[in-house]
Amino acid sequence: GGSDDSTSDSSESAAPEAEETKEVKIGATSGPYADMVTKAIKPGLEEKGYTVEVVEFSDYIVPNRALDNGDIQANLFQHKVYMENFAKENNMELSDLIVVPTAPMGIYSNVFASMDEIADGAEIAIPNDPTNAARAFLILEDEGLIKLDENVSPLTVSENDIVENVKNLQFVPIEAAQLPRSVEQVDLAAVPGNFALASDMDLLDALVLENMPDEYRNRVVVKGGEEETQLSKDIIEIVESAGFEEIIDAEFQGFGKPEWMENR
Amino acid sequence: MIVKGHVEGLGERGDAMIRVENLVKEYKTKKGIIIGVDHVNVTIEKGEVFGIVGYSGAGKSSFIRCLNLLETPSNGEIYIDGVGLTSLSKQELRAARLKIGMIFQHFYLISAKTVAENIAFALKAANHPRKEINDRVHELLEMVGLADKAEVYPAQLSGGQKQRVGIARALANNPSVLLCDEATSALDPSTTKSILKLLKKINKELGITIVLITHEMEVVKEICDRVAVMQDGKFVEEGPVYEVFAHPQEELTKHFISSVLQFDLPAAIVEHCAGTIVKIQFKGAVAGEGVISDMLQQFNVKGNFLHGKIEYIQDIPLGIFIMELQGSSSAVADAISYLEKRTEQVEVIRDAA
Amino acid sequence: MIVKGHVEGLGERGDAMIRVENLVKEYKTKKGIIIGVDHVNVTIEKGEVFGIVGYSGAGKSSFIRCLNLLETPSNGEIYIDGVGLTSLSKQELRAARLKIGMIFQHFYLISAKTVAENIAFALKAANHPRKEINDRVHELLEMVGLADKAEVYPAQLSGGQKQRVGIARALANNPSVLLCDEATSALDPSTTKSILKLLKKINKELGITIVLITHEMEVVKEICDRVAVMQDGKFVEEGPVYEVFAHPQEELTKHFISSVLQFDLPAAIVEHCAGTIVKIQFKGAVAGEGVISDMLQQFNVKGNFLHGKIEYIQDIPLGIFIMELQGSSSAVADAISYLEKRTEQVEVIRDAA
Amino acid sequence: MPLDHIVSILPELNKAFFETLYMVGISLTVSIIVGLPLGILLFVTDRGLFLEQILVKNVVGFIVNLVRSVPFIILLVALIPFTNWLVGTTIGPTAASVALSVAAIPFFARVVETSIREIDKGVIEAAIAVGATPWMIIREVLLPEARPGIIQGATLTLISLIAYSAMAGIVGGGGVGDLAIRYGYYRYDNTIMFTTIIVLVLLVQVIQLAGDIFSKIVDKR
Amino acid sequence: MPLDHIVSILPELNKAFFETLYMVGISLTVSIIVGLPLGILLFVTDRGLFLEQILVKNVVGFIVNLVRSVPFIILLVALIPFTNWLVGTTIGPTAASVALSVAAIPFFARVVETSIREIDKGVIEAAIAVGATPWMIIREVLLPEARPGIIQGATLTLISLIAYSAMAGIVGGGGVGDLAIRYGYYRYDNTIMFTTIIVLVLLVQVIQLAGDIFSKIVDKR
Ligand SMILES: Nc1ncnc2c1ncn2[C@@H]1O[C@H](COP(=O)(O)OP(=O)(O)OP(=O)(O)O)[C@@H](O)[C@H]1O
Ligand SMILES: Nc1ncnc2c1ncn2[C@@H]1O[C@H](COP(=O)(O)OP(=O)(O)OP(=O)(O)O)[C@@H](O)[C@H]1O
Ligand SMILES: [Mg+2]
Ligand SMILES: [Mg+2]
């Protein structure tokens, strides 16, 4: 099987001088971002003569560690704030190459028709991983429902860091992919866009969608100092190509495009 | 005569308690069909103690386990007290089993239950009301001499005590038949004796028919009325115990009996003897008639006992002696013919002439 | 006399093979200390067959297991062939154990290994080279009569065959001592006989000292030179087998012997008898002298054998008879005093007068 | 480790601890209630036994193996409609207990089957010979005789449940294991990580000890 | 179920299948190599046995319990530095195998201990009486006698490993269970979820069957 070569080449590190390395591994979390790498980035790289393996992770920590370790050469699953904090906390250098279209998180409800109607003490399901939880809290903060401790790092933010809870929301942390399945169970649910789309939810049904500055959009990330490698350049080139956007338009409808893509 | 008197002594006898017709038990194994019981026919009377002996693998357990359908017979019919077991429904079979007690070599008590609970278990199987059960359990424990062990777990009992519990359990529902599969084989000789005594008492006092497997002729001698010798799934010999001991027909039977009535003369002794060596057997009342004494006094021979024994098989003596007769050859010949006349069982092992 | 001759027959005897000094074995349990062996002193000679009898829990197994330090003695010393076992290092103890074979009631063969491999295991323990092992295994299998079963797994053997494998394994390294813990208790009587015969052969031909636990006096009678009776961890009686059988001192010993030499006269028979009932015991050579014959011919009494037996204990006869003597009371009295003079062992059970 | 930090998480740890107890308590109870009869069924319907029903035995055996082969997370998802129907919610400790129970049932059933298989067949035969009904044999022979083994098996199941309950976080079940993952793992809080793991280890050791003692007490052999 | 959809996934399923075999193969091998001696150690150092060492027994027993109490995901992550040192990578099936092995070792050790405990003590005593060294007793008595139980235990471990290997996705390990999770759970693709689960169930049944047969073959009792 393909398992042997997936590991035996780990010694071929992605150091700058290893530009001639044509075997690359790109990590992504399971779901749309892994699909985005597979469908929209991998074919382009292969055209350029790379052998690409997409490594799917069901975790938010291991992909960065693997990157730092040289086990993968790039990953796609995180936004800038998470990346920077992760790098700081874990004493590693991470650099983002380019922002990709990202599905906005939305607050969904089968109970309330609008954010104004939210009753005191309502139950809200939020992602249990910090990267997605931070986004959920930001939406709520934007809506004036909560206030977060200003000193807390987005990397570790949790419901415990809420200093003001206007409507006394009850938080139920749930595995992100599980959130679409729990909408019916709770008053409110903060569902990451990728899983909302995967489960055939309509993003327009959201009471409110994430106001997404680019720093909260996902991006392709490489190890610090590798921004200038040929691989990095090739990835940026592919993502910037018109073909990439075509694929996004065809297969990733509803994903919010980053500024650079919107503005060109 | 005494034999007959003994049989008549038990008034309840004479009706068939167990009738086995053409019983066959085959086991289907990966290596083919193994025959456990091979066309056995036998009738066991009410109140009888019926022994079965035979070597390991002869089919003794297979046979006895067919009697309460622990093994389903491959063919043939079992009647217990007139009821054909093989045609019963599951429900009826359970009811029939209440009347067939069984005890095992390894007791098979429920280790997690006390002695009293083990016995109560059998009573519950018969749907006795709880109050009655307590009384009956005590009665049974009294009977087997374990009244003080009611609240004790089997692990704390000796082998003999465990078997007593097994017996109490088997007797709980007043069965008419008691099946014993090597009930004493795991016990030491003196415990064996006490268990046999208990079985004898049960047989006498309650009139229960007992079928008993053993590999010790001592046990047969002690307790059985009739005995069957099994080999390769068949009853190769069967008859009243005394008769089988006195006149064994089959080699196998002789072999078994030899464990009780065996007379190997050490070679040195035989060489040492100058006279004629004879083996004399006395049966029943004859043993009490002083034949040897008469012979010694009537003929001018000197008798020397080399070997021998008098056994009481169900209180009837069976004597076998090996004697050296010394004297003039005519006197010895006369003595022998006198013995032959009175015992009909004389064998000359070595003629001095 | 014959007794003595027999002992002299084995030239190797006379040196202590096993010396046990003040052996104590205590078990520490939750319920306190249980004493298994209680200050036992005994010396067992080279080439001797030493039997130990006693009821369950008497300490027989504890004693024999101390002899090869399967149990560590709490106190006392064991010398095997002059070597004190308790002071040995682990390494030395293993070497010493090569010279002490042991066989068990339940055989304890390695079920996942063939017969040959089971025996080879013992030889490997002694670091024999592989080639030698094969030859020796065959030699041993030949010796125990299982040459054709080398490649068979224990599960396919009968009990007797399993014990033969156990014996072959125990003898593999030419031990000087063989310990047998109820080696025949799980076997039927005829298999027991064949195993005893084998042990006897080993004892005679290889001169191996055997210590043997049993609860059957039959086994002691058949094979042992000396016997000890154990109770509560102590040797309550100990001596040459014939002497112990003929003159048991302790109640317990008598009880054990009664399983071999027991004469319960049925009550009906005793009532039936009119004459004087006497019990006569003949020992050794006396048994061959025709005492009863002489008595019957010299006195005007009629003798009737009620019960009795002649046993050969290590080829020496021991006779016990219960007779009814009928005649004038003076003639009977004379006959009895004549018997007393010649046998020194007459007991009047019931006086007709 | 900062002691005041430990103190500050105590309320949360306390809550998580009771969530864990709640989840594994329910699941153990359910798996005993359902798994015990299933285990007995697997035994008594086997070839040569007193309720021989090879078909039943094979079907139940297959289902048991099936449930054991499905990854827990998939089981969790597959069970959502059932969970919703049964307890009216698909999130929280109660919902997590449903999946935990379903996973534990076949495990416990196998454990029970194995324990019962160790009973001497002779004891069962003796009960049959006495004329006992299958129900009596099950209740008064199989269960009492297998009790020490079943208790050991319940201990094993309980410990496995504690390990599995860490995954309850997927459906917001909470519990100590989830706390360890959410704070210790995702939020790099080593204090919580170690504290929770120590709590888990202690809990497991206590359960093991209690199981051993209890099993010894009921063992009359 | 759309057949062409299943066909489209076949290459991936095939790859995942071999990844699963690879992961559980390595982990089973490692857990046998390390767990077997550990299990033997747990037995022979116990009270009254021929290498009695209560301290060793207790320490090993505690470590075994400890590893068994830690949630798998935490174990997985805690082991990352060790994994990196050992196999030079922290992702992929090889890295997942490290964590799976570490989790399986104590499990298998307990299984081995239990199997060996079922050997009649008399057989061990007979070997001691024959003058055998501890090493001989282990190699020629304990292992052969416990072989059927150890094989059954290895089957049990293997099946548990397959279930656990579904979590290999955390470190990008792949495998059939992870495939089921990736498609069934993250992508809401029920077709693939069912297909993969069928593969898993079949795999488990085949392993169980093979284990049963193999264990019966080596059973000479
Ligand atoms: N369940 C079984 N399956 C296959 N064969 C069996 C079974 N039970 C008994 N047998 C075979 O049937 C034959 C008779 O066995 P049975 O147990 O009746 O003999 P036995 O006379 O009771 O022997 P033992 O004295 O050893 O108890 C033997 O060849 C035995 O191997
Ligand atoms: N390992 C042990 N732990 C505690 N007590 C023991 C142990 N082994 C034996 N005993 C006790 O020591 C005493 C002697 O036992 P032992 O086994 O030596 O008797 P035995 O004469 O061999 O009996 P049996 O005929 O039943 O084999 C008994 O009271 C027994 O309970
Ligand atoms: Mg039998
Ligand atoms: Mg003993």
PDB file of N, CA and C in Angstrom, chain D residues 104-151:
ATOM      1  N   ALA D 104     -20.711  -0.433  25.309  1.00  0.00           N
ATOM      2  CA  ALA D 104     -20.334  -1.295  26.437  1.00  0.00           C
ATOM      3  C   ALA D 104     -21.135  -2.591  26.471  1.00  0.00           C
ATOM      4  N   ILE D 105     -22.355  -2.554  25.939  1.00  0.00           N
ATOM      5  CA  ILE D 105     -23.204  -3.738  26.024  1.00  0.00           C
ATOM      6  C   ILE D 105     -22.531  -4.991  25.420  1.00  0.00           C
ATOM      7  N   PRO D 106     -22.092  -4.927  24.161  1.00  0.00           N
ATOM      8  CA  PRO D 106     -21.501  -6.145  23.602  1.00  0.00           C
ATOM      9  C   PRO D 106     -20.223  -6.540  24.316  1.00  0.00           C
ATOM     10  N   PHE D 107     -19.464  -5.549  24.756  1.00  0.00           N
ATOM     11  CA  PHE D 107     -18.248  -5.847  25.493  1.00  0.00           C
ATOM     12  C   PHE D 107     -18.588  -6.634  26.759  1.00  0.00           C
ATOM     13  N   PHE D 108     -19.532  -6.088  27.504  1.00  0.00           N
ATOM     14  CA  PHE D 108     -19.908  -6.751  28.752  1.00  0.00           C
ATOM     15  C   PHE D 108     -20.544  -8.119  28.477  1.00  0.00           C
ATOM     16  N   ALA D 109     -21.330  -8.196  27.389  1.00  0.00           N
ATOM     17  CA  ALA D 109     -21.949  -9.479  27.059  1.00  0.00           C
ATOM     18  C   ALA D 109     -20.880 -10.554  26.849  1.00  0.00           C
ATOM     19  N   ARG D 110     -19.809 -10.199  26.148  1.00  0.00           N
ATOM     20  CA  ARG D 110     -18.727 -11.164  25.923  1.00  0.00           C
ATOM     21  C   ARG D 110     -18.052 -11.542  27.231  1.00  0.00           C
ATOM     22  N   VAL D 111     -17.878 -10.544  28.085  1.00  0.00           N
ATOM     23  CA  VAL D 111     -17.256 -10.808  29.374  1.00  0.00           C
ATOM     24  C   VAL D 111     -18.117 -11.787  30.177  1.00  0.00           C
ATOM     25  N   VAL D 112     -19.417 -11.546  30.173  1.00  0.00           N
ATOM     26  CA  VAL D 112     -20.326 -12.433  30.906  1.00  0.00           C
ATOM     27  C   VAL D 112     -20.265 -13.837  30.316  1.00  0.00           C
ATOM     28  N   GLU D 113     -20.310 -13.909  28.996  1.00  0.00           N
ATOM     29  CA  GLU D 113     -20.258 -15.215  28.340  1.00  0.00           C
ATOM     30  C   GLU D 113     -18.996 -15.977  28.765  1.00  0.00           C
ATOM     31  N   THR D 114     -17.867 -15.269  28.733  1.00  0.00           N
ATOM     32  CA  THR D 114     -16.605 -15.916  29.100  1.00  0.00           C
ATOM     33  C   THR D 114     -16.645 -16.402  30.550  1.00  0.00           C
ATOM     34  N   SER D 115     -17.163 -15.570  31.436  1.00  0.00           N
ATOM     35  CA  SER D 115     -17.228 -15.969  32.851  1.00  0.00           C
ATOM     36  C   SER D 115     -18.099 -17.204  33.016  1.00  0.00           C
ATOM     37  N   ILE D 116     -19.241 -17.208  32.358  1.00  0.00           N
ATOM     38  CA  ILE D 116     -20.150 -18.342  32.522  1.00  0.00           C
ATOM     39  C   ILE D 116     -19.539 -19.602  31.932  1.00  0.00           C
ATOM     40  N   ARG D 117     -18.805 -19.413  30.844  1.00  0.00           N
ATOM     41  CA  ARG D 117     -18.174 -20.569  30.217  1.00  0.00           C
ATOM     42  C   ARG D 117     -17.209 -21.271  31.171  1.00  0.00           C
ATOM     43  N   GLU D 118     -16.747 -20.563  32.165  1.00  0.00           N
ATOM     44  CA  GLU D 118     -15.786 -21.170  33.083  1.00  0.00           C
ATOM     45  C   GLU D 118     -16.448 -22.030  34.163  1.00  0.00           C
ATOM     46  N   ILE D 119     -17.755 -21.976  34.231  1.00  0.00           N
ATOM     47  CA  ILE D 119     -18.447 -22.814  35.207  1.00  0.00           C
ATOM     48  C   ILE D 119     -18.317 -24.269  34.775  1.00  0.00           C
ATOM     49  N   ASP D 120     -18.073 -25.125  35.749  1.00  0.00           N
ATOM     50  CA  ASP D 120     -17.982 -26.556  35.467  1.00  0.00           C
ATOM     51  C   ASP D 120     -19.316 -27.032  34.878  1.00  0.00           C
ATOM     52  N   LYS D 121     -19.233 -27.637  33.695  1.00  0.00           N
ATOM     53  CA  LYS D 121     -20.460 -28.104  33.049  1.00  0.00           C
ATOM     54  C   LYS D 121     -21.214 -29.088  33.943  1.00  0.00           C
ATOM     55  N   GLY D 122     -20.473 -29.790  34.779  1.00  0.00           N
ATOM     56  CA  GLY D 122     -21.109 -30.770  35.658  1.00  0.00           C
ATOM     57  C   GLY D 122     -22.130 -30.131  36.574  1.00  0.00           C
ATOM     58  N   VAL D 123     -21.827 -28.920  37.039  1.00  0.00           N
ATOM     59  CA  VAL D 123     -22.756 -28.255  37.952  1.00  0.00           C
ATOM     60  C   VAL D 123     -24.061 -27.957  37.226  1.00  0.00           C
ATOM     61  N   ILE D 124     -23.940 -27.557  35.964  1.00  0.00           N
ATOM     62  CA  ILE D 124     -25.148 -27.280  35.183  1.00  0.00           C
ATOM     63  C   ILE D 124     -25.918 -28.579  34.954  1.00  0.00           C
ATOM     64  N   GLU D 125     -25.202 -29.633  34.638  1.00  0.00           N
ATOM     65  CA  GLU D 125     -25.859 -30.918  34.427  1.00  0.00           C
ATOM     66  C   GLU D 125     -26.564 -31.401  35.676  1.00  0.00           C
ATOM     67  N   ALA D 126     -25.910 -31.179  36.819  1.00  0.00           N
ATOM     68  CA  ALA D 126     -26.532 -31.591  38.073  1.00  0.00           C
ATOM     69  C   ALA D 126     -27.853 -30.858  38.257  1.00  0.00           C
ATOM     70  N   ALA D 127     -27.867 -29.579  37.861  1.00  0.00           N
ATOM     71  CA  ALA D 127     -29.107 -28.802  37.985  1.00  0.00           C
ATOM     72  C   ALA D 127     -30.167 -29.325  37.021  1.00  0.00           C
ATOM     73  N   ILE D 128     -29.742 -29.686  35.821  1.00  0.00           N
ATOM     74  CA  ILE D 128     -30.697 -30.250  34.861  1.00  0.00           C
ATOM     75  C   ILE D 128     -31.255 -31.564  35.403  1.00  0.00           C
ATOM     76  N   ALA D 129     -30.357 -32.372  35.953  1.00  0.00           N
ATOM     77  CA  ALA D 129     -30.763 -33.677  36.459  1.00  0.00           C
ATOM     78  C   ALA D 129     -31.768 -33.541  37.598  1.00  0.00           C
ATOM     79  N   VAL D 130     -31.684 -32.438  38.314  1.00  0.00           N
ATOM     80  CA  VAL D 130     -32.565 -32.215  39.453  1.00  0.00           C
ATOM     81  C   VAL D 130     -33.968 -31.805  38.972  1.00  0.00           C
ATOM     82  N   GLY D 131     -34.067 -31.505  37.681  1.00  0.00           N
ATOM     83  CA  GLY D 131     -35.370 -31.128  37.130  1.00  0.00           C
ATOM     84  C   GLY D 131     -35.611 -29.627  37.109  1.00  0.00           C
ATOM     85  N   ALA D 132     -34.519 -28.848  37.213  1.00  0.00           N
ATOM     86  CA  ALA D 132     -34.672 -27.392  37.260  1.00  0.00           C
ATOM     87  C   ALA D 132     -35.043 -26.843  35.883  1.00  0.00           C
ATOM     88  N   THR D 133     -35.815 -25.760  35.885  1.00  0.00           N
ATOM     89  CA  THR D 133     -36.161 -25.103  34.631  1.00  0.00           C
ATOM     90  C   THR D 133     -34.957 -24.268  34.166  1.00  0.00           C
ATOM     91  N   PRO D 134     -34.925 -23.964  32.859  1.00  0.00           N
ATOM     92  CA  PRO D 134     -33.823 -23.128  32.360  1.00  0.00           C
ATOM     93  C   PRO D 134     -33.699 -21.828  33.152  1.00  0.00           C
ATOM     94  N   TRP D 135     -34.824 -21.246  33.476  1.00  0.00           N
ATOM     95  CA  TRP D 135     -34.806 -19.995  34.215  1.00  0.00           C
ATOM     96  C   TRP D 135     -34.156 -20.163  35.578  1.00  0.00           C
ATOM     97  N   MET D 136     -34.496 -21.257  36.259  1.00  0.00           N
ATOM     98  CA  MET D 136     -33.865 -21.541  37.558  1.00  0.00           C
ATOM     99  C   MET D 136     -32.364 -21.758  37.412  1.00  0.00           C
ATOM    100  N   ILE D 137     -31.993 -22.454  36.358  1.00  0.00           N
ATOM    101  CA  ILE D 137     -30.562 -22.727  36.163  1.00  0.00           C
ATOM    102  C   ILE D 137     -29.814 -21.415  35.960  1.00  0.00           C
ATOM    103  N   ILE D 138     -30.408 -20.544  35.155  1.00  0.00           N
ATOM    104  CA  ILE D 138     -29.752 -19.259  34.903  1.00  0.00           C
ATOM    105  C   ILE D 138     -29.633 -18.463  36.200  1.00  0.00           C
ATOM    106  N   ARG D 139     -30.753 -18.386  36.923  1.00  0.00           N
ATOM    107  CA  ARG D 139     -30.782 -17.507  38.075  1.00  0.00           C
ATOM    108  C   ARG D 139     -30.034 -18.070  39.273  1.00  0.00           C
ATOM    109  N   GLU D 140     -30.117 -19.373  39.428  1.00  0.00           N
ATOM    110  CA  GLU D 140     -29.575 -19.937  40.660  1.00  0.00           C
ATOM    111  C   GLU D 140     -28.278 -20.719  40.473  1.00  0.00           C
ATOM    112  N   VAL D 141     -27.907 -20.961  39.236  1.00  0.00           N
ATOM    113  CA  VAL D 141     -26.635 -21.655  39.031  1.00  0.00           C
ATOM    114  C   VAL D 141     -25.663 -20.759  38.265  1.00  0.00           C
ATOM    115  N   LEU D 142     -26.045 -20.392  37.041  1.00  0.00           N
ATOM    116  CA  LEU D 142     -25.099 -19.635  36.210  1.00  0.00           C
ATOM    117  C   LEU D 142     -24.689 -18.323  36.872  1.00  0.00           C
ATOM    118  N   LEU D 143     -25.678 -17.537  37.285  1.00  0.00           N
ATOM    119  CA  LEU D 143     -25.333 -16.220  37.834  1.00  0.00           C
ATOM    120  C   LEU D 143     -24.527 -16.315  39.133  1.00  0.00           C
ATOM    121  N   PRO D 144     -24.985 -17.072  40.116  1.00  0.00           N
ATOM    122  CA  PRO D 144     -24.177 -17.127  41.343  1.00  0.00           C
ATOM    123  C   PRO D 144     -22.774 -17.689  41.089  1.00  0.00           C
ATOM    124  N   GLU D 145     -22.685 -18.721  40.253  1.00  0.00           N
ATOM    125  CA  GLU D 145     -21.377 -19.337  40.048  1.00  0.00           C
ATOM    126  C   GLU D 145     -20.432 -18.405  39.299  1.00  0.00           C
ATOM    127  N   ALA D 146     -20.989 -17.625  38.370  1.00  0.00           N
ATOM    128  CA  ALA D 146     -20.126 -16.755  37.569  1.00  0.00           C
ATOM    129  C   ALA D 146     -19.924 -15.396  38.228  1.00  0.00           C
ATOM    130  N   ARG D 147     -20.525 -15.188  39.392  1.00  0.00           N
ATOM    131  CA  ARG D 147     -20.526 -13.858  39.996  1.00  0.00           C
ATOM    132  C   ARG D 147     -19.130 -13.232  40.135  1.00  0.00           C
ATOM    133  N   PRO D 148     -18.143 -13.960  40.669  1.00  0.00           N
ATOM    134  CA  PRO D 148     -16.827 -13.306  40.793  1.00  0.00           C
ATOM    135  C   PRO D 148     -16.297 -12.860  39.432  1.00  0.00           C
ATOM    136  N   GLY D 149     -16.434 -13.705  38.431  1.00  0.00           N
ATOM    137  CA  GLY D 149     -15.961 -13.349  37.093  1.00  0.00           C
ATOM    138  C   GLY D 149     -16.739 -12.192  36.508  1.00  0.00           C
ATOM    139  N   ILE D 150     -18.048 -12.168  36.767  1.00  0.00           N
ATOM    140  CA  ILE D 150     -18.865 -11.090  36.220  1.00  0.00           C
ATOM    141  C   ILE D 150     -18.487  -9.764  36.875  1.00  0.00           C
ATOM    142  N   ILE D 151     -18.209  -9.810  38.163  1.00  0.00           N
ATOM    143  CA  ILE D 151     -17.788  -8.584  38.841  1.00  0.00           C
ATOM    144  C   ILE D 151     -16.452  -8.100  38.293  1.00  0.00           C
TER     145      ILE D 151
END
